[in-house]
């Protein structure tokens, strides 16, 4: 073997093992021919996630001039993610698709014309349908927003959907001032927990309704620790002594409904004249029935909200989303907005996470950790 061959092999080994890369970024797994690969949770047809999702290895395309490669760090399993796989969500990516709409990743390669992101940045997808249930992705620079890397991992992974929903509903539908009251059902949900904390930061009084369940006192104590002023079960809300307590408060100007059915009716009964009820979910699978008197005599406004639709309507320049995200990150860094209770699940154990997410009265959000 000649010296040129030996020297050439040594140089290649040095380049492979000693060439610098961004701090904290591991070498991506490579295809035998040198292409980068990713593990993805893919579905080719709509159905129950446990049945239609499969783990698939995909070869990533090269990073273009205006693109970045992102290594996903963590991604939650939200109800909307499940609905998307089932084919019931407002946004439906073309099939086959990668599951997941929310999560945080880290930039590990940038194209030559990328200006707003750099190696090592933590990023969130701007829009739904991104496909966050994978280990890596190549996407346009404009599809991502940077978040402070000092955020706790679970806060960063879950800040783009549920806290964003809470923020928009508290800001967009009626003028609220410190001391005003808001009422919500589903208060133990991830959106509900964010509503409690953001409302507290704004000086608002919150009345929080939850379903009756085992260990109800423990849940009540948890929501009050987050900043909830009053926490009642749906049964307690109809008790005379609780109604007397509510009479001592300023009647809510804003009601947030994610349950529907009788629970939504109770919100309307407690809403101030000229108040607004925003419906953003239907966990009970029962319709929202509006009493005629609420419309005629109390002039109640009934509206709906989807954070996915809001993002689409405000995607022309992203400035509104960026301002909101900056405020949410500020709250998170100051400890005024914490992530919901989460269970971190290794990515390859996704079936166990999906099973846990489907259980009733679940108190923890399942987060896939890559």
Short mmCIF file of C-alpha atoms in Angstrom, two decimals:
data_model
loop_
_atom_site.label_atom_id
_atom_site.label_comp_id
_atom_site.label_asym_id
_atom_site.label_seq_id
_atom_site.Cartn_x
_atom_site.Cartn_y
_atom_site.Cartn_z
CA UNK A 1 0.00 0.00 0.00
CA UNK A 2 1.48 3.31 -1.12
CA UNK A 3 1.85 6.46 1.00
CA UNK A 4 -0.76 8.45 -0.99
CA UNK A 5 -3.40 5.81 -0.24
CA UNK A 6 -2.55 5.71 3.47
CA UNK A 7 -2.42 9.51 3.72
CA UNK A 8 -5.74 9.89 1.87
CA UNK A 9 -7.42 7.43 4.22
CA UNK A 10 -6.06 9.26 7.27
CA UNK A 11 -7.35 12.59 6.00
CA UNK A 12 -10.80 11.13 5.44
CA UNK A 13 -10.85 9.71 8.97
CA UNK A 14 -9.78 13.08 10.40
CA UNK A 15 -12.51 14.92 8.47
CA UNK A 16 -15.13 12.41 9.60
CA UNK A 17 -14.23 12.46 13.31
CA UNK A 18 -12.58 15.82 13.95
CA UNK A 19 -14.37 18.25 11.65
CA UNK A 20 -16.15 20.88 13.80
CA UNK A 21 -19.93 21.03 14.15
CA UNK A 22 -22.36 23.11 16.17
CA UNK A 23 -22.06 22.51 19.92
CA UNK A 24 -24.60 20.04 21.26
CA UNK A 25 -25.60 18.74 17.82
CA UNK A 26 -24.90 15.05 17.30
CA UNK A 27 -23.94 13.72 13.88
CA UNK A 28 -27.14 12.73 12.08
CA UNK A 29 -27.60 9.08 11.21
CA UNK A 30 -26.48 8.65 7.63
CA UNK A 31 -27.55 6.43 4.79
CA UNK A 32 -24.72 4.17 3.51
CA UNK A 33 -24.32 6.57 0.58
CA UNK A 34 -24.06 9.57 2.90
CA UNK A 35 -27.68 10.84 2.90
CA UNK A 36 -29.25 11.79 6.22
CA UNK A 37 -32.22 9.68 7.37
CA UNK A 38 -35.10 10.22 9.79
CA UNK A 39 -37.50 7.99 11.71
CA UNK A 40 -41.10 9.09 11.06
CA UNK A 41 -44.57 8.11 12.28
CA UNK A 42 -46.41 7.80 8.97
CA UNK A 43 -50.03 7.08 8.07
CA UNK A 44 -51.22 6.29 4.54
CA UNK A 45 -54.96 6.24 5.34
CA UNK A 46 -57.15 7.84 7.99
CA UNK A 47 -58.19 5.79 10.99
CA UNK A 48 -57.43 5.15 14.64
CA UNK A 49 -53.79 6.13 15.28
CA UNK A 50 -52.96 2.80 16.94
CA UNK A 51 -53.98 1.02 13.74
CA UNK A 52 -52.74 3.27 10.94
CA UNK A 53 -49.50 4.79 12.27
CA UNK A 54 -46.24 3.00 11.58
CA UNK A 55 -42.58 3.81 12.18
CA UNK A 56 -40.76 4.34 8.91
CA UNK A 57 -37.19 5.29 8.00
CA UNK A 58 -37.00 8.00 5.35
CA UNK A 59 -34.07 9.49 3.50
CA UNK A 60 -34.05 13.28 3.78
CA UNK A 61 -33.44 15.50 0.75
CA UNK A 62 -30.37 17.74 0.67
CA UNK A 63 -30.80 21.11 2.35
CA UNK A 64 -31.57 23.78 -0.23
CA UNK A 65 -30.41 27.41 -0.24
CA UNK A 66 -33.42 28.69 1.71
CA UNK A 67 -33.97 25.58 3.83
CA UNK A 68 -32.85 24.16 7.15
CA UNK A 69 -32.57 20.70 8.60
CA UNK A 70 -34.13 20.36 12.03
CA UNK A 71 -33.56 17.67 14.62
CA UNK A 72 -36.81 17.27 16.55
CA UNK A 73 -36.36 17.26 20.32
CA UNK A 74 -39.87 16.68 21.68
CA UNK A 75 -43.44 16.66 20.36
CA UNK A 76 -46.71 16.26 22.30
CA UNK A 77 -49.76 14.20 21.41
CA UNK A 78 -52.70 16.63 21.31
CA UNK A 79 -56.38 15.84 20.64
CA UNK A 80 -56.07 17.71 17.35
CA UNK A 81 -53.23 15.40 16.31
CA UNK A 82 -55.44 12.38 16.92
CA UNK A 83 -58.32 14.00 15.00
CA UNK A 84 -56.01 14.72 12.07
CA UNK A 85 -54.95 11.08 11.82
CA UNK A 86 -58.61 10.06 12.07
CA UNK A 87 -59.46 12.44 9.22
CA UNK A 88 -61.68 14.64 11.41
CA UNK A 89 -59.49 17.75 11.68
CA UNK A 90 -59.94 21.04 9.84
CA UNK A 91 -56.46 20.69 8.30
CA UNK A 92 -55.65 17.54 6.34
CA UNK A 93 -52.17 17.13 4.85
CA UNK A 94 -51.91 15.01 1.69
CA UNK A 95 -51.38 11.31 2.32
CA UNK A 96 -49.10 9.63 3.14
CA UNK A 97 -48.41 12.05 5.98
CA UNK A 98 -46.30 12.31 9.11
CA UNK A 99 -48.33 12.80 12.30
CA UNK A 100 -48.00 15.61 14.82
CA UNK A 101 -48.60 19.36 14.62
CA UNK A 102 -46.60 20.74 17.52
CA UNK A 103 -43.11 20.33 18.95
CA UNK A 104 -39.69 21.87 19.32
CA UNK A 105 -36.63 21.14 17.25
CA UNK A 106 -33.03 22.27 16.93
CA UNK A 107 -31.44 23.56 13.72
CA UNK A 108 -28.52 21.38 12.68
CA UNK A 109 -27.91 22.57 9.10
CA UNK A 110 -28.78 25.79 7.26
CA UNK A 111 -28.85 26.66 3.58
CA UNK A 112 -26.58 29.32 2.13
CA UNK A 113 -29.38 31.94 1.88
CA UNK A 114 -30.94 31.40 5.32
CA UNK A 115 -30.82 34.65 7.33
CA UNK A 116 -33.12 34.31 10.36
CA UNK A 117 -31.90 31.00 11.77
CA UNK A 118 -28.54 29.60 12.72
CA UNK A 119 -27.07 26.31 13.91
CA UNK A 120 -28.27 25.34 17.36
CA UNK A 121 -31.43 27.51 17.36
CA UNK A 122 -34.55 26.05 18.93
CA UNK A 123 -37.53 26.34 16.58
CA UNK A 124 -41.28 25.70 16.40
CA UNK A 125 -43.37 25.04 13.29
CA UNK A 126 -45.39 28.06 12.19
CA UNK A 127 -48.40 26.11 10.98
CA UNK A 128 -50.33 22.91 11.58
CA UNK A 129 -49.67 19.87 9.45
CA UNK A 130 -45.89 20.12 9.83
CA UNK A 131 -45.47 16.50 10.90
CA UNK A 132 -43.56 16.77 14.18
CA UNK A 133 -43.62 13.06 15.01
CA UNK A 134 -40.24 12.36 13.43
CA UNK A 135 -36.61 12.66 14.37
CA UNK A 136 -35.59 15.06 11.59
CA UNK A 137 -37.05 17.22 8.85
CA UNK A 138 -35.89 19.47 6.03
CA UNK A 139 -38.13 22.49 5.50
CA UNK A 140 -38.14 26.11 4.30
CA UNK A 141 -36.76 28.71 6.69
CA UNK A 142 -40.14 30.48 6.69
CA UNK A 143 -41.88 27.40 8.11
CA UNK A 144 -40.16 27.86 11.49
CA UNK A 145 -40.03 30.38 14.33
CA UNK A 146 -37.15 30.65 16.77
CA UNK A 147 -37.75 30.37 20.52
CA UNK A 148 -35.32 31.03 23.38
CA UNK A 149 -33.23 27.91 24.06
CA UNK A 150 -33.33 28.62 27.80
CA UNK A 151 -37.00 27.61 27.90
CA UNK A 152 -37.65 24.29 29.63
CA UNK A 153 -37.91 21.57 27.00
CA UNK A 154 -41.52 20.66 27.79
CA UNK A 155 -42.58 24.33 27.80
CA UNK A 156 -41.01 24.85 24.39
CA UNK A 157 -42.59 21.67 23.01
CA UNK A 158 -46.11 22.61 24.14
CA UNK A 159 -46.21 26.42 23.86
CA UNK A 160 -47.30 26.78 20.25
CA UNK A 161 -50.86 25.41 20.36
CA UNK A 162 -52.61 25.32 23.74
CA UNK A 163 -51.11 28.45 25.36
CA UNK A 164 -51.58 30.20 22.01
CA UNK A 165 -55.28 29.25 22.06
CA UNK A 166 -55.64 30.55 25.63
CA UNK A 167 -53.83 33.79 24.79
CA UNK A 168 -55.93 34.55 21.73
CA UNK A 169 -59.25 33.81 23.41
CA UNK A 170 -58.38 36.06 26.36
CA UNK A 171 -57.34 38.92 24.06
CA UNK A 172 -59.45 38.78 20.90
CA UNK A 173 -63.15 38.53 21.82
CA UNK A 174 -63.92 41.11 24.48
CA UNK A 175 -62.12 43.92 26.27
CA UNK A 176 -60.98 42.66 29.67
CA UNK A 177 -59.44 44.72 32.47
CA UNK A 178 -57.80 43.69 35.74
CA UNK A 179 -60.51 42.53 38.12
CA UNK A 180 -62.83 41.25 35.38
CA UNK A 181 -64.02 37.65 35.59
CA UNK A 182 -63.74 34.80 33.09
CA UNK A 183 -65.36 31.38 33.38
CA UNK A 184 -64.30 28.19 31.61
CA UNK A 185 -65.10 24.49 31.54
CA UNK A 186 -62.50 21.81 30.85
CA UNK A 187 -60.22 23.80 33.16
CA UNK A 188 -57.89 20.86 33.70
CA UNK A 189 -57.10 20.59 29.99
CA UNK A 190 -53.84 21.96 28.65
CA UNK A 191 -55.68 25.00 27.25
CA UNK A 192 -57.57 25.39 30.54
CA UNK A 193 -54.35 25.38 32.56
CA UNK A 194 -52.86 28.00 30.25
CA UNK A 195 -56.04 30.12 30.59
CA UNK A 196 -55.67 30.04 34.38
CA UNK A 197 -52.06 31.19 34.28
CA UNK A 198 -52.41 33.84 31.57
CA UNK A 199 -55.57 35.19 33.21
CA UNK A 200 -53.71 35.47 36.53
CA UNK A 201 -50.87 37.36 34.82
CA UNK A 202 -53.48 39.82 33.44
CA UNK A 203 -55.09 40.34 36.86
CA UNK A 204 -58.30 38.55 35.86
CA UNK A 205 -60.45 36.44 38.19
CA UNK A 206 -61.02 32.91 36.86
CA UNK A 207 -63.89 30.53 37.62
CA UNK A 208 -62.83 27.06 36.56
CA UNK A 209 -65.18 24.12 35.98
CA UNK A 210 -64.07 20.48 35.77
CA UNK A 211 -65.88 17.17 35.42
CA UNK A 212 -66.48 15.09 38.53
CA UNK A 213 -63.80 12.42 38.84
CA UNK A 214 -61.79 10.35 41.29
CA UNK A 215 -59.35 12.42 43.37
CA UNK A 216 -61.22 15.65 42.63
CA UNK A 217 -59.74 17.51 45.67
CA UNK A 218 -56.25 16.82 44.35
CA UNK A 219 -57.13 18.32 40.97
CA UNK A 220 -58.77 21.35 42.59
CA UNK A 221 -55.65 21.99 44.65
CA UNK A 222 -53.47 21.73 41.54
CA UNK A 223 -55.52 24.23 39.54
CA UNK A 224 -55.62 26.67 42.44
CA UNK A 225 -51.85 26.37 42.75
CA UNK A 226 -51.60 27.47 39.11
CA UNK A 227 -53.57 30.62 39.95
CA UNK A 228 -57.19 29.54 39.58
CA UNK A 229 -59.33 31.69 41.89
CA UNK A 230 -62.32 29.34 42.03
CA UNK A 231 -62.51 25.69 40.98
CA UNK A 232 -65.80 23.75 40.99
CA UNK A 233 -67.02 20.49 39.56
CA UNK A 234 -70.00 20.57 37.19
CA UNK A 235 -72.21 19.19 39.97
CA UNK A 236 -70.97 21.73 42.51
CA UNK A 237 -71.70 24.59 40.11
CA UNK A 238 -75.42 23.85 40.47
CA UNK A 239 -75.40 23.78 44.28
CA UNK A 240 -77.16 26.70 46.07
CA UNK A 241 -74.15 27.52 48.26
CA UNK A 242 -71.85 27.76 45.23
CA UNK A 243 -74.38 29.95 43.43
CA UNK A 244 -74.34 32.27 46.45
CA UNK A 245 -70.55 32.50 46.19
CA UNK A 246 -70.79 33.37 42.50
CA UNK A 247 -73.36 36.09 43.21
CA UNK A 248 -70.71 37.89 45.26
CA UNK A 249 -68.40 38.11 42.24
CA UNK A 250 -68.57 40.29 39.16
CA UNK A 251 -70.39 38.19 36.58
CA UNK A 252 -68.04 36.79 33.90
CA UNK A 253 -67.77 38.81 30.71
CA UNK A 254 -66.10 35.92 28.87
CA UNK A 255 -66.86 32.18 28.89
CA UNK A 256 -64.61 29.58 27.27
CA UNK A 257 -66.23 26.31 26.27
CA UNK A 258 -64.44 23.14 25.19
CA UNK A 259 -67.03 20.61 26.42
CA UNK A 260 -70.45 21.45 24.96
CA UNK A 261 -73.75 19.97 26.05
CA UNK A 262 -75.05 20.74 29.54
CA UNK A 263 -71.65 22.08 30.59
CA UNK A 264 -71.87 24.84 27.97
CA UNK A 265 -75.39 25.63 29.14
CA UNK A 266 -74.09 26.21 32.68
CA UNK A 267 -71.52 28.68 31.35
CA UNK A 268 -74.26 30.63 29.59
CA UNK A 269 -76.36 30.77 32.77
CA UNK A 270 -73.49 32.41 34.62
CA UNK A 271 -72.42 34.83 31.88
CA UNK A 272 -72.95 38.56 32.21
CA UNK A 273 -75.42 40.34 29.93
CA UNK A 274 -73.69 41.30 26.66
CA UNK A 275 -71.02 38.72 27.46
CA UNK A 276 -69.33 36.38 24.98
CA UNK A 277 -68.99 32.60 24.94
CA UNK A 278 -66.18 31.20 22.82
CA UNK A 279 -66.38 27.53 21.84
CA UNK A 280 -63.08 25.93 20.89
CA UNK A 281 -63.81 22.24 21.47
CA UNK A 282 -66.52 19.63 22.00
CA UNK A 283 -65.13 17.02 24.37
CA UNK A 284 -68.58 15.71 25.36
CA UNK A 285 -69.49 15.15 21.69
CA UNK A 286 -72.80 16.89 22.49
CA UNK A 287 -74.11 19.98 20.68
CA UNK A 288 -74.03 23.46 22.14
CA UNK A 289 -77.67 24.39 22.78
CA UNK A 290 -78.36 28.12 23.08
CA UNK A 291 -81.43 29.18 25.08
CA UNK A 292 -83.46 31.77 23.20
CA UNK A 293 -83.52 33.99 26.31
CA UNK A 294 -79.70 34.20 26.28
CA UNK A 295 -79.85 35.77 22.83
CA UNK A 296 -82.97 37.93 23.13
CA UNK A 297 -82.82 39.20 26.70
CA UNK A 298 -79.11 38.97 27.55
CA UNK A 299 -77.66 39.74 24.12
CA UNK A 300 -75.06 36.99 24.53
CA UNK A 301 -72.58 36.63 21.68
CA UNK A 302 -71.73 33.05 20.64
CA UNK A 303 -68.54 32.56 18.61
CA UNK A 304 -66.11 29.80 17.75
CA UNK A 305 -62.33 29.70 17.68
CA UNK A 306 -59.63 27.52 16.12
CA UNK A 307 -55.98 28.39 16.68
CA UNK A 308 -55.15 26.53 13.47
CA UNK A 309 -57.48 28.79 11.51
CA UNK A 310 -56.10 31.85 13.32
CA UNK A 311 -52.57 30.91 12.27
CA UNK A 312 -53.68 30.49 8.66
CA UNK A 313 -55.42 33.87 8.63
CA UNK A 314 -52.37 35.58 10.15
CA UNK A 315 -49.68 33.83 8.17
CA UNK A 316 -49.13 36.66 5.63
CA UNK A 317 -46.18 38.03 7.59
CA UNK A 318 -46.21 36.13 10.88
CA UNK A 319 -45.83 39.30 12.94
CA UNK A 320 -48.90 38.68 15.14
CA UNK A 321 -47.77 35.13 15.86
CA UNK A 322 -44.25 36.33 16.65
CA UNK A 323 -45.52 38.98 19.09
CA UNK A 324 -47.76 36.46 20.82
CA UNK A 325 -44.99 33.87 21.01
CA UNK A 326 -42.59 36.43 22.47
CA UNK A 327 -45.10 37.26 25.23
CA UNK A 328 -45.76 33.60 25.97
CA UNK A 329 -42.04 32.85 26.14
CA UNK A 330 -41.57 35.80 28.49
CA UNK A 331 -44.27 34.38 30.78
CA UNK A 332 -42.67 30.95 30.61
CA UNK A 333 -39.19 32.24 31.43
CA UNK A 334 -40.54 34.18 34.40
CA UNK A 335 -42.32 31.08 35.74
CA UNK A 336 -45.82 32.53 35.19
CA UNK A 337 -46.64 29.99 32.49
CA UNK A 338 -45.61 26.38 33.05
CA UNK A 339 -46.08 23.38 30.82
CA UNK A 340 -49.02 21.12 31.64
CA UNK A 341 -48.25 17.94 33.52
CA UNK A 342 -46.42 15.78 30.98
CA UNK A 343 -45.27 12.21 30.65
CA UNK A 344 -42.08 11.96 28.59
CA UNK A 345 -42.14 8.88 26.36
CA UNK A 346 -39.25 7.65 24.18
CA UNK A 347 -40.12 8.14 20.53
CA UNK A 348 -40.08 4.43 19.67
CA UNK A 349 -42.61 3.75 22.44
CA UNK A 350 -45.21 5.83 20.59
CA UNK A 351 -47.89 3.15 20.86
CA UNK A 352 -47.80 3.27 24.66
CA UNK A 353 -48.07 7.08 24.48
CA UNK A 354 -51.07 6.89 22.14
CA UNK A 355 -52.79 4.41 24.44
CA UNK A 356 -52.19 6.62 27.48
CA UNK A 357 -53.44 9.71 25.62
CA UNK A 358 -56.76 7.98 24.88
CA UNK A 359 -57.57 7.16 28.52
CA UNK A 360 -60.41 9.13 30.19
CA UNK A 361 -59.62 11.61 32.96
CA UNK A 362 -56.00 11.66 31.88
CA UNK A 363 -54.03 14.21 33.85
CA UNK A 364 -50.79 14.13 31.87
CA UNK A 365 -50.01 15.13 28.31
CA UNK A 366 -48.01 12.49 26.48
CA UNK A 367 -44.84 13.95 24.94
CA UNK A 368 -42.68 12.00 22.50
CA UNK A 369 -39.01 12.65 23.24
CA UNK A 370 -36.61 12.11 20.36
#
